[in-house]
């Protein structure tokens, strides 16, 4: 279901959806609400599920790489602070521990999200 804000935009939106070749969707105006479009979605095929699983895995890997890169930037920053004596050693150790805890939590969240998406796609 798709709600269109202005009735003048219904036909252009229908045309835009129909002209999208890779989606192959046919929106149908709702008989009771002229600003509502019903878009029937086709059942997922084995190929589309496999493609979605691969995309989820790829996005998860990109997220892990981004987390690792952010960790590296923070480690360099903390190292520079240590070399320039801008912070006490205890504060730097505490910052390192906090950073590692955040990185582990973020990595676990990414893994949990990708696994949940994988389970949902495999069951569909």
Coordinates of C-alpha atoms in Angstrom, one line a residue:
X1 CA 0.0 0.0 0.0
X2 CA 1.3 3.4 -0.9
X3 CA -0.4 6.7 0.2
X4 CA 0.0 9.6 -2.1
X5 CA 0.0 13.1 -0.5
X6 CA -1.7 14.9 -3.4
X7 CA -4.2 13.4 -5.8
X8 CA -2.5 15.2 -8.7
X9 CA 0.6 13.0 -8.2
X10 CA -1.2 9.7 -8.4
X11 CA -0.8 9.2 -12.1
X12 CA 2.9 10.3 -12.3
X13 CA 3.7 7.9 -9.4
X14 CA 1.9 5.0 -11.1
X15 CA 3.9 5.8 -14.3
X16 CA 7.2 6.0 -12.4
X17 CA 6.6 2.6 -10.7
X18 CA 5.5 0.9 -13.9
X19 CA 8.5 2.3 -15.8
X20 CA 11.0 0.8 -13.3
X21 CA 12.1 -2.3 -15.3
X22 CA 13.9 -4.2 -12.5
X23 CA 10.9 -4.1 -10.1
X24 CA 8.2 -5.1 -12.5
X25 CA 5.4 -3.8 -10.3
X26 CA 1.8 -2.8 -11.3
X27 CA 0.2 -0.4 -8.8
X28 CA -3.6 -0.4 -8.7
X29 CA -5.6 2.6 -7.4
X30 CA -7.8 1.7 -4.4
X31 CA -11.5 1.9 -5.2
X32 CA -12.4 3.4 -1.8
X33 CA -9.5 5.9 -1.4
X34 CA -8.3 7.8 -4.5
X35 CA -5.0 8.8 -2.9
X36 CA -4.1 5.2 -2.1
X37 CA -2.2 2.8 -4.4
X38 CA -2.1 -0.9 -3.8
X39 CA 1.1 -2.5 -5.1
X40 CA 0.9 -6.3 -5.2
X41 CA 4.4 -7.7 -4.5
X42 CA 5.3 -11.0 -6.3
X43 CA 6.5 -13.9 -4.2
X44 CA 10.2 -14.1 -3.8
X45 CA 12.1 -16.5 -6.0
X46 CA 15.1 -18.6 -5.1
X47 CA 17.3 -16.3 -7.1
X48 CA 15.9 -13.1 -5.5
X49 CA 16.3 -14.6 -2.0
X50 CA 19.9 -15.6 -2.8
X51 CA 20.6 -12.1 -4.1
X52 CA 19.1 -10.5 -1.0
X53 CA 21.2 -12.8 1.2
X54 CA 24.3 -11.9 -0.7
X55 CA 23.5 -8.2 -0.4
X56 CA 22.8 -8.5 3.4
X57 CA 26.2 -10.3 3.8
X58 CA 27.9 -7.6 1.8
X59 CA 26.4 -4.7 3.7
X60 CA 27.3 -6.5 7.0
X61 CA 30.9 -6.8 5.8
X62 CA 31.0 -3.1 4.8
X63 CA 29.7 -2.2 8.3
X64 CA 32.4 -4.3 10.0
X65 CA 35.1 -2.6 7.8
X66 CA 33.7 0.8 8.7
X67 CA 33.7 -0.1 12.4
X68 CA 37.3 -1.3 12.1
X69 CA 38.3 1.9 10.3
X70 CA 36.7 4.1 13.0
X71 CA 38.5 2.1 15.6
X72 CA 41.8 2.7 13.8
X73 CA 41.2 6.4 13.6
X74 CA 40.4 6.5 17.4
X75 CA 43.5 4.5 18.2
X76 CA 45.7 6.9 16.2
X77 CA 44.1 9.9 18.0
X78 CA 44.7 8.3 21.4
X79 CA 48.3 7.5 20.5
X80 CA 48.9 11.1 19.4
X81 CA 47.4 12.3 22.7
X82 CA 49.7 9.9 24.5
X83 CA 52.8 11.0 22.7
X84 CA 52.0 14.7 23.2
X85 CA 51.1 14.1 26.9
X86 CA 47.7 15.6 26.4
X87 CA 46.0 13.1 28.7
X88 CA 46.9 11.1 31.8
X89 CA 47.9 7.5 31.2
X90 CA 44.9 6.3 33.3
X91 CA 42.5 8.3 31.1
X92 CA 44.0 6.9 28.0
X93 CA 43.7 3.3 29.3
X94 CA 40.1 4.0 30.2
X95 CA 39.4 5.5 26.8
X96 CA 41.0 2.4 25.1
X97 CA 38.8 0.1 27.2
X98 CA 35.7 2.1 26.4
X99 CA 36.5 2.2 22.7
X100 CA 37.0 -1.6 22.6
X101 CA 33.7 -2.1 24.4
X102 CA 31.9 0.1 21.9
X103 CA 33.6 -1.7 19.0
X104 CA 32.7 -5.1 20.3
X105 CA 29.1 -4.0 20.9
X106 CA 28.8 -2.5 17.4
X107 CA 30.3 -5.6 15.8
X108 CA 27.9 -7.8 17.7
X109 CA 25.0 -5.6 16.7
X110 CA 26.0 -5.9 13.0
X111 CA 26.3 -9.6 13.3
X112 CA 22.9 -9.9 15.1
X113 CA 21.2 -7.7 12.5
X114 CA 22.7 -9.7 9.5
X115 CA 21.8 -13.0 11.1
X116 CA 18.2 -11.8 11.7
X117 CA 17.9 -10.6 8.2
X118 CA 19.4 -13.9 6.9
X119 CA 16.9 -15.9 9.0
X120 CA 14.0 -13.8 7.8
X121 CA 15.0 -14.2 4.2
X122 CA 15.5 -17.9 4.4
X123 CA 12.1 -18.5 6.0
X124 CA 10.3 -16.4 3.3

